[in-house]
Structures are given as structure tokens and as C-alpha cells.
Amino acid sequence: MPGTTLRPATPADLSAICALNDLAFGGEDESRIVENLVAADECLLSLIAETESGDLVGHIQFFPINVINAIEHARFAGLGPMSVHPDYQRLGIGGAMIRQGLSELKAMGLQRVFVLGHTDYYPKFGFSVETTAGFASAWGGPAFMAKVLNSGGPDFGELIYPEAFAD
């Protein structure tokens, strides 16, 4: 990740974050999710990677996930979207954002993080399909993974995502 630094996103970064997501994903679905999460104040953590000249080249978003489970209180998060400018992919920017984000969420006391992502990529960071067992969600299959950050929280329940994912 030479020549880039990570920092928390600010409201002034939103248009650049959306443009990056549109470029990286080839459409507006992910930028719409980011905009809706910000508008609903449902951002746990949003980090950006920028070059020495100030160009935004990476973004990662974490949001709260509620769990319907009458037994235990959950402090769960979702990861996504995450994007890296095509010219800066495969340089370690995505991995650095994931590691820093997970570290900050762990320090905040979050218990588990869920992601819907590439099956060859996210297991490198400790995500697994097995960790989603017992949770009902709108998503499933081998691309739906989770990672335990801290002990506690339920081992089963229905995951409730923010309305930003309903559009």
C-alpha cells in the first residue's frame, strides 16, 4: 500500500466515495447503499484510503446489524460495500482497510461481522461460512460469511439489515 494512507471518512468525502463505488462496481447500487446508510445515520465506521496527493482510492463501510433473538443482546456489524479504484487494486489497500476496520470494531466491542463477498478473498481475514450457521438472513450460500471479533452475543437469530439494503 505504498503512498496511501487510511483515515476516517468525513461528510465532505461522500461524493468521491460514491464516484469510487460506481467506478469499482460498474453501477450505482453500492453508492446508493452508502448514501442511504449515511442519510439514515447507520454508519458504524467508514474508512477511506487516499494517495499522498489526496486522491481517494479506497473505501470500506461498516454498518449495524440487528438480530431478532429474545435471549441475548447482539452487537453485530456488516461489512460493505468495500471498493478500491481499479488502478490501485492488488496493492494491499483492501486488506489494509479490512484489518484496520476489524481492529476498530473489535475495540468498540462489536461481537461479530458479516459480509457477502468473494469466497477466495474474505477467508484470508478470518471470515467463514460456518460462522453464519444459526442465523437467518436475506443472503446465504458460500459468499455469506462472518467473523467473530469478541465473545458474547447470540449464536442464532434473524439478521435485520438497515433499510439501505432494501432498495
PDB file of C-alpha atoms in Angstrom:
ATOM      1  CA  MET A   1       0.000   0.000   0.000  1.00  0.00           C
ATOM      2  CA  PRO A   2       2.837   2.383  -0.785  1.00  0.00           C
ATOM      3  CA  GLY A   3       1.926   6.058  -0.972  1.00  0.00           C
ATOM      4  CA  THR A   4      -1.548   5.690   0.541  1.00  0.00           C
ATOM      5  CA  THR A   5      -2.930   6.379   3.999  1.00  0.00           C
ATOM      6  CA  LEU A   6      -6.132   5.349   5.757  1.00  0.00           C
ATOM      7  CA  ARG A   7      -8.370   7.759   7.612  1.00  0.00           C
ATOM      8  CA  PRO A   8     -11.992   8.014   8.747  1.00  0.00           C
ATOM      9  CA  ALA A   9     -14.339   9.254   6.056  1.00  0.00           C
ATOM     10  CA  THR A  10     -15.952  12.659   6.547  1.00  0.00           C
ATOM     11  CA  PRO A  11     -19.210  14.055   5.126  1.00  0.00           C
ATOM     12  CA  ALA A  12     -17.105  16.010   2.600  1.00  0.00           C
ATOM     13  CA  ASP A  13     -15.862  12.669   1.177  1.00  0.00           C
ATOM     14  CA  LEU A  14     -19.322  11.324   0.284  1.00  0.00           C
ATOM     15  CA  SER A  15     -19.426  12.352  -3.392  1.00  0.00           C
ATOM     16  CA  ALA A  16     -15.918  10.978  -4.011  1.00  0.00           C
ATOM     17  CA  ILE A  17     -16.840   7.744  -2.171  1.00  0.00           C
ATOM     18  CA  CYS A  18     -19.928   7.344  -4.354  1.00  0.00           C
ATOM     19  CA  ALA A  19     -17.952   8.022  -7.541  1.00  0.00           C
ATOM     20  CA  LEU A  20     -15.354   5.436  -6.480  1.00  0.00           C
ATOM     21  CA  ASN A  21     -18.034   2.818  -5.774  1.00  0.00           C
ATOM     22  CA  ASP A  22     -19.694   3.496  -9.146  1.00  0.00           C
ATOM     23  CA  LEU A  23     -16.341   3.078 -10.908  1.00  0.00           C
ATOM     24  CA  ALA A  24     -15.262  -0.027  -8.981  1.00  0.00           C
ATOM     25  CA  PHE A  25     -18.609  -1.830  -9.250  1.00  0.00           C
ATOM     26  CA  GLY A  26     -19.698  -0.531 -12.673  1.00  0.00           C
ATOM     27  CA  GLY A  27     -23.039   0.769 -11.418  1.00  0.00           C
ATOM     28  CA  GLU A  28     -24.795   2.838  -8.783  1.00  0.00           C
ATOM     29  CA  ASP A  29     -26.166   0.138  -6.435  1.00  0.00           C
ATOM     30  CA  GLU A  30     -23.299   0.322  -3.929  1.00  0.00           C
ATOM     31  CA  SER A  31     -23.122   4.125  -3.911  1.00  0.00           C
ATOM     32  CA  ARG A  32     -26.867   4.218  -3.282  1.00  0.00           C
ATOM     33  CA  ILE A  33     -26.350   1.923  -0.269  1.00  0.00           C
ATOM     34  CA  VAL A  34     -23.617   4.218   1.099  1.00  0.00           C
ATOM     35  CA  GLU A  35     -25.763   7.330   0.581  1.00  0.00           C
ATOM     36  CA  ASN A  36     -28.750   5.675   2.287  1.00  0.00           C
ATOM     37  CA  LEU A  37     -26.639   4.480   5.237  1.00  0.00           C
ATOM     38  CA  VAL A  38     -25.247   7.992   5.712  1.00  0.00           C
ATOM     39  CA  ALA A  39     -28.706   9.610   5.373  1.00  0.00           C
ATOM     40  CA  ALA A  40     -30.160   7.219   7.979  1.00  0.00           C
ATOM     41  CA  ASP A  41     -27.156   7.678  10.315  1.00  0.00           C
ATOM     42  CA  GLU A  42     -26.448   3.940  10.152  1.00  0.00           C
ATOM     43  CA  CYS A  43     -22.672   4.013   9.746  1.00  0.00           C
ATOM     44  CA  LEU A  44     -20.583   2.343  12.411  1.00  0.00           C
ATOM     45  CA  LEU A  45     -17.311   3.008  10.648  1.00  0.00           C
ATOM     46  CA  SER A  46     -16.331   4.346   7.254  1.00  0.00           C
ATOM     47  CA  LEU A  47     -12.671   4.443   6.213  1.00  0.00           C
ATOM     48  CA  ILE A  48     -11.016   5.756   3.089  1.00  0.00           C
ATOM     49  CA  ALA A  49      -7.618   5.216   1.530  1.00  0.00           C
ATOM     50  CA  GLU A  50      -6.076   8.206  -0.171  1.00  0.00           C
ATOM     51  CA  THR A  51      -2.899   8.905  -2.060  1.00  0.00           C
ATOM     52  CA  GLU A  52      -0.275  11.433  -0.989  1.00  0.00           C
ATOM     53  CA  SER A  53      -1.894  13.884  -3.418  1.00  0.00           C
ATOM     54  CA  GLY A  54      -5.284  13.415  -1.727  1.00  0.00           C
ATOM     55  CA  ASP A  55      -6.983  11.207  -4.324  1.00  0.00           C
ATOM     56  CA  LEU A  56      -9.485   8.794  -2.804  1.00  0.00           C
ATOM     57  CA  VAL A  57      -8.576   5.278  -3.986  1.00  0.00           C
ATOM     58  CA  GLY A  58     -10.329   3.030  -1.454  1.00  0.00           C
ATOM     59  CA  HIS A  59     -13.374   2.939   0.787  1.00  0.00           C
ATOM     60  CA  ILE A  60     -14.827   0.471   3.291  1.00  0.00           C
ATOM     61  CA  GLN A  61     -18.167   0.769   5.058  1.00  0.00           C
ATOM     62  CA  PHE A  62     -19.359  -0.952   8.241  1.00  0.00           C
ATOM     63  CA  PHE A  63     -22.968  -0.727   9.427  1.00  0.00           C
ATOM     64  CA  PRO A  64     -25.023  -2.109  12.338  1.00  0.00           C
ATOM     65  CA  ILE A  65     -26.967  -5.352  12.024  1.00  0.00           C
ATOM     66  CA  ASN A  66     -29.774  -6.038  14.453  1.00  0.00           C
ATOM     67  CA  VAL A  67     -30.681  -9.562  15.495  1.00  0.00           C
ATOM     68  CA  ILE A  68     -34.102 -10.851  16.451  1.00  0.00           C
ATOM     69  CA  ASN A  69     -33.254 -13.112  19.370  1.00  0.00           C
ATOM     70  CA  ALA A  70     -35.044 -12.802  22.700  1.00  0.00           C
ATOM     71  CA  ILE A  71     -32.185 -14.423  24.624  1.00  0.00           C
ATOM     72  CA  GLU A  72     -29.089 -12.254  24.158  1.00  0.00           C
ATOM     73  CA  HIS A  73     -28.234  -8.715  23.062  1.00  0.00           C
ATOM     74  CA  ALA A  74     -26.161  -8.548  19.881  1.00  0.00           C
ATOM     75  CA  ARG A  75     -23.549  -6.034  18.800  1.00  0.00           C
ATOM     76  CA  PHE A  76     -23.150  -7.140  15.191  1.00  0.00           C
ATOM     77  CA  ALA A  77     -21.915  -5.309  12.106  1.00  0.00           C
ATOM     78  CA  GLY A  78     -21.963  -5.752   8.373  1.00  0.00           C
ATOM     79  CA  LEU A  79     -19.059  -5.009   6.048  1.00  0.00           C
ATOM     80  CA  GLY A  80     -19.834  -3.433   2.732  1.00  0.00           C
ATOM     81  CA  PRO A  81     -19.545  -2.061   0.352  1.00  0.00           C
ATOM     82  CA  MET A  82     -15.788  -2.042   0.001  1.00  0.00           C
ATOM     83  CA  SER A  83     -14.193  -0.617  -3.118  1.00  0.00           C
ATOM     84  CA  VAL A  84     -10.722   0.070  -4.473  1.00  0.00           C
ATOM     85  CA  HIS A  85     -10.021   2.124  -7.583  1.00  0.00           C
ATOM     86  CA  PRO A  86      -9.242  -0.291 -10.465  1.00  0.00           C
ATOM     87  CA  ASP A  87      -5.796   1.286 -10.965  1.00  0.00           C
ATOM     88  CA  TYR A  88      -4.925   0.571  -7.309  1.00  0.00           C
ATOM     89  CA  GLN A  89      -6.260  -2.961  -6.906  1.00  0.00           C
ATOM     90  CA  ARG A  90      -3.979  -5.816  -5.816  1.00  0.00           C
ATOM     91  CA  LEU A  91      -1.705  -3.447  -3.877  1.00  0.00           C
ATOM     92  CA  GLY A  92      -2.991  -4.371  -0.411  1.00  0.00           C
ATOM     93  CA  ILE A  93      -5.350  -1.413   0.037  1.00  0.00           C
ATOM     94  CA  GLY A  94      -8.458  -3.558   0.530  1.00  0.00           C
ATOM     95  CA  GLY A  95      -6.696  -5.798   3.027  1.00  0.00           C
ATOM     96  CA  ALA A  96      -5.374  -2.818   4.978  1.00  0.00           C
ATOM     97  CA  MET A  97      -8.861  -1.313   5.174  1.00  0.00           C
ATOM     98  CA  ILE A  98     -10.353  -4.630   6.336  1.00  0.00           C
ATOM     99  CA  ARG A  99      -7.688  -5.155   9.011  1.00  0.00           C
ATOM    100  CA  GLN A 100      -7.977  -1.612  10.370  1.00  0.00           C
ATOM    101  CA  GLY A 101     -11.771  -1.725  10.281  1.00  0.00           C
ATOM    102  CA  LEU A 102     -11.945  -5.056  12.110  1.00  0.00           C
ATOM    103  CA  SER A 103      -9.446  -3.814  14.698  1.00  0.00           C
ATOM    104  CA  GLU A 104     -11.509  -0.685  15.367  1.00  0.00           C
ATOM    105  CA  LEU A 105     -14.773  -2.656  15.561  1.00  0.00           C
ATOM    106  CA  LYS A 106     -13.195  -5.112  17.998  1.00  0.00           C
ATOM    107  CA  ALA A 107     -12.065  -2.193  20.180  1.00  0.00           C
ATOM    108  CA  MET A 108     -15.635  -0.837  20.051  1.00  0.00           C
ATOM    109  CA  GLY A 109     -16.890  -4.147  21.461  1.00  0.00           C
ATOM    110  CA  LEU A 110     -18.590  -5.489  18.336  1.00  0.00           C
ATOM    111  CA  GLN A 111     -19.073  -9.234  18.593  1.00  0.00           C
ATOM    112  CA  ARG A 112     -19.460 -10.428  15.017  1.00  0.00           C
ATOM    113  CA  VAL A 113     -19.089  -9.023  11.475  1.00  0.00           C
ATOM    114  CA  PHE A 114     -20.981 -10.373   8.456  1.00  0.00           C
ATOM    115  CA  VAL A 115     -20.058  -9.942   4.803  1.00  0.00           C
ATOM    116  CA  LEU A 116     -21.397 -11.015   1.433  1.00  0.00           C
ATOM    117  CA  GLY A 117     -18.250 -11.224  -0.654  1.00  0.00           C
ATOM    118  CA  HIS A 118     -15.692 -13.135  -2.641  1.00  0.00           C
ATOM    119  CA  THR A 119     -15.199 -16.654  -1.305  1.00  0.00           C
ATOM    120  CA  ASP A 120     -11.463 -16.649  -2.065  1.00  0.00           C
ATOM    121  CA  TYR A 121     -10.786 -13.241  -0.518  1.00  0.00           C
ATOM    122  CA  TYR A 122     -12.584 -12.792   2.810  1.00  0.00           C
ATOM    123  CA  PRO A 123     -11.485 -16.103   4.396  1.00  0.00           C
ATOM    124  CA  LYS A 124      -7.939 -14.630   4.396  1.00  0.00           C
ATOM    125  CA  PHE A 125      -9.198 -12.296   7.127  1.00  0.00           C
ATOM    126  CA  GLY A 126     -10.904 -14.988   9.207  1.00  0.00           C
ATOM    127  CA  PHE A 127     -14.384 -14.888   7.676  1.00  0.00           C
ATOM    128  CA  SER A 128     -16.144 -18.217   7.228  1.00  0.00           C
ATOM    129  CA  VAL A 129     -19.495 -19.592   6.147  1.00  0.00           C
ATOM    130  CA  GLU A 130     -19.577 -21.781   9.268  1.00  0.00           C
ATOM    131  CA  THR A 131     -19.746 -18.685  11.479  1.00  0.00           C
ATOM    132  CA  THR A 132     -23.099 -17.762   9.897  1.00  0.00           C
ATOM    133  CA  ALA A 133     -24.735 -21.063  10.961  1.00  0.00           C
ATOM    134  CA  GLY A 134     -27.810 -20.411  13.073  1.00  0.00           C
ATOM    135  CA  PHE A 135     -28.544 -17.012  11.532  1.00  0.00           C
ATOM    136  CA  ALA A 136     -31.417 -16.378   9.139  1.00  0.00           C
ATOM    137  CA  SER A 137     -30.732 -13.714   6.556  1.00  0.00           C
ATOM    138  CA  ALA A 138     -31.847 -12.441   3.178  1.00  0.00           C
ATOM    139  CA  TRP A 139     -28.482 -13.764   1.959  1.00  0.00           C
ATOM    140  CA  GLY A 140     -26.908 -17.165   2.155  1.00  0.00           C
ATOM    141  CA  GLY A 141     -24.621 -19.553   0.368  1.00  0.00           C
ATOM    142  CA  PRO A 142     -20.839 -19.699   0.199  1.00  0.00           C
ATOM    143  CA  ALA A 143     -20.417 -15.919  -0.260  1.00  0.00           C
ATOM    144  CA  PHE A 144     -22.210 -15.125   3.016  1.00  0.00           C
ATOM    145  CA  MET A 145     -19.581 -15.223   5.770  1.00  0.00           C
ATOM    146  CA  ALA A 146     -18.926 -13.915   9.260  1.00  0.00           C
ATOM    147  CA  LYS A 147     -16.079 -13.406  11.695  1.00  0.00           C
ATOM    148  CA  VAL A 148     -16.239 -13.375  15.494  1.00  0.00           C
ATOM    149  CA  LEU A 149     -14.438 -10.352  16.984  1.00  0.00           C
ATOM    150  CA  ASN A 150     -15.407 -10.557  20.658  1.00  0.00           C
ATOM    151  CA  SER A 151     -17.185 -13.110  22.805  1.00  0.00           C
ATOM    152  CA  GLY A 152     -20.838 -12.751  23.673  1.00  0.00           C
ATOM    153  CA  GLY A 153     -23.929 -12.200  21.636  1.00  0.00           C
ATOM    154  CA  PRO A 154     -26.334 -14.775  20.312  1.00  0.00           C
ATOM    155  CA  ASP A 155     -25.351 -17.795  18.251  1.00  0.00           C
ATOM    156  CA  PHE A 156     -28.642 -17.749  16.370  1.00  0.00           C
ATOM    157  CA  GLY A 157     -31.388 -15.362  15.282  1.00  0.00           C
ATOM    158  CA  GLU A 158     -32.716 -13.426  12.343  1.00  0.00           C
ATOM    159  CA  LEU A 159     -30.353 -10.762  10.999  1.00  0.00           C
ATOM    160  CA  ILE A 160     -32.025  -7.437  10.299  1.00  0.00           C
ATOM    161  CA  TYR A 161     -30.109  -5.227   7.876  1.00  0.00           C
ATOM    162  CA  PRO A 162     -30.595  -1.457   7.592  1.00  0.00           C
ATOM    163  CA  GLU A 163     -33.267  -0.211   5.177  1.00  0.00           C
ATOM    164  CA  ALA A 164     -30.429   0.953   2.881  1.00  0.00           C
ATOM    165  CA  PHE A 165     -30.202  -2.643   1.640  1.00  0.00           C
ATOM    166  CA  ALA A 166     -33.910  -2.878   0.783  1.00  0.00           C
ATOM    167  CA  ASP A 167     -33.701  -0.605  -2.287  1.00  0.00           C
TER     168      ASP A 167
END
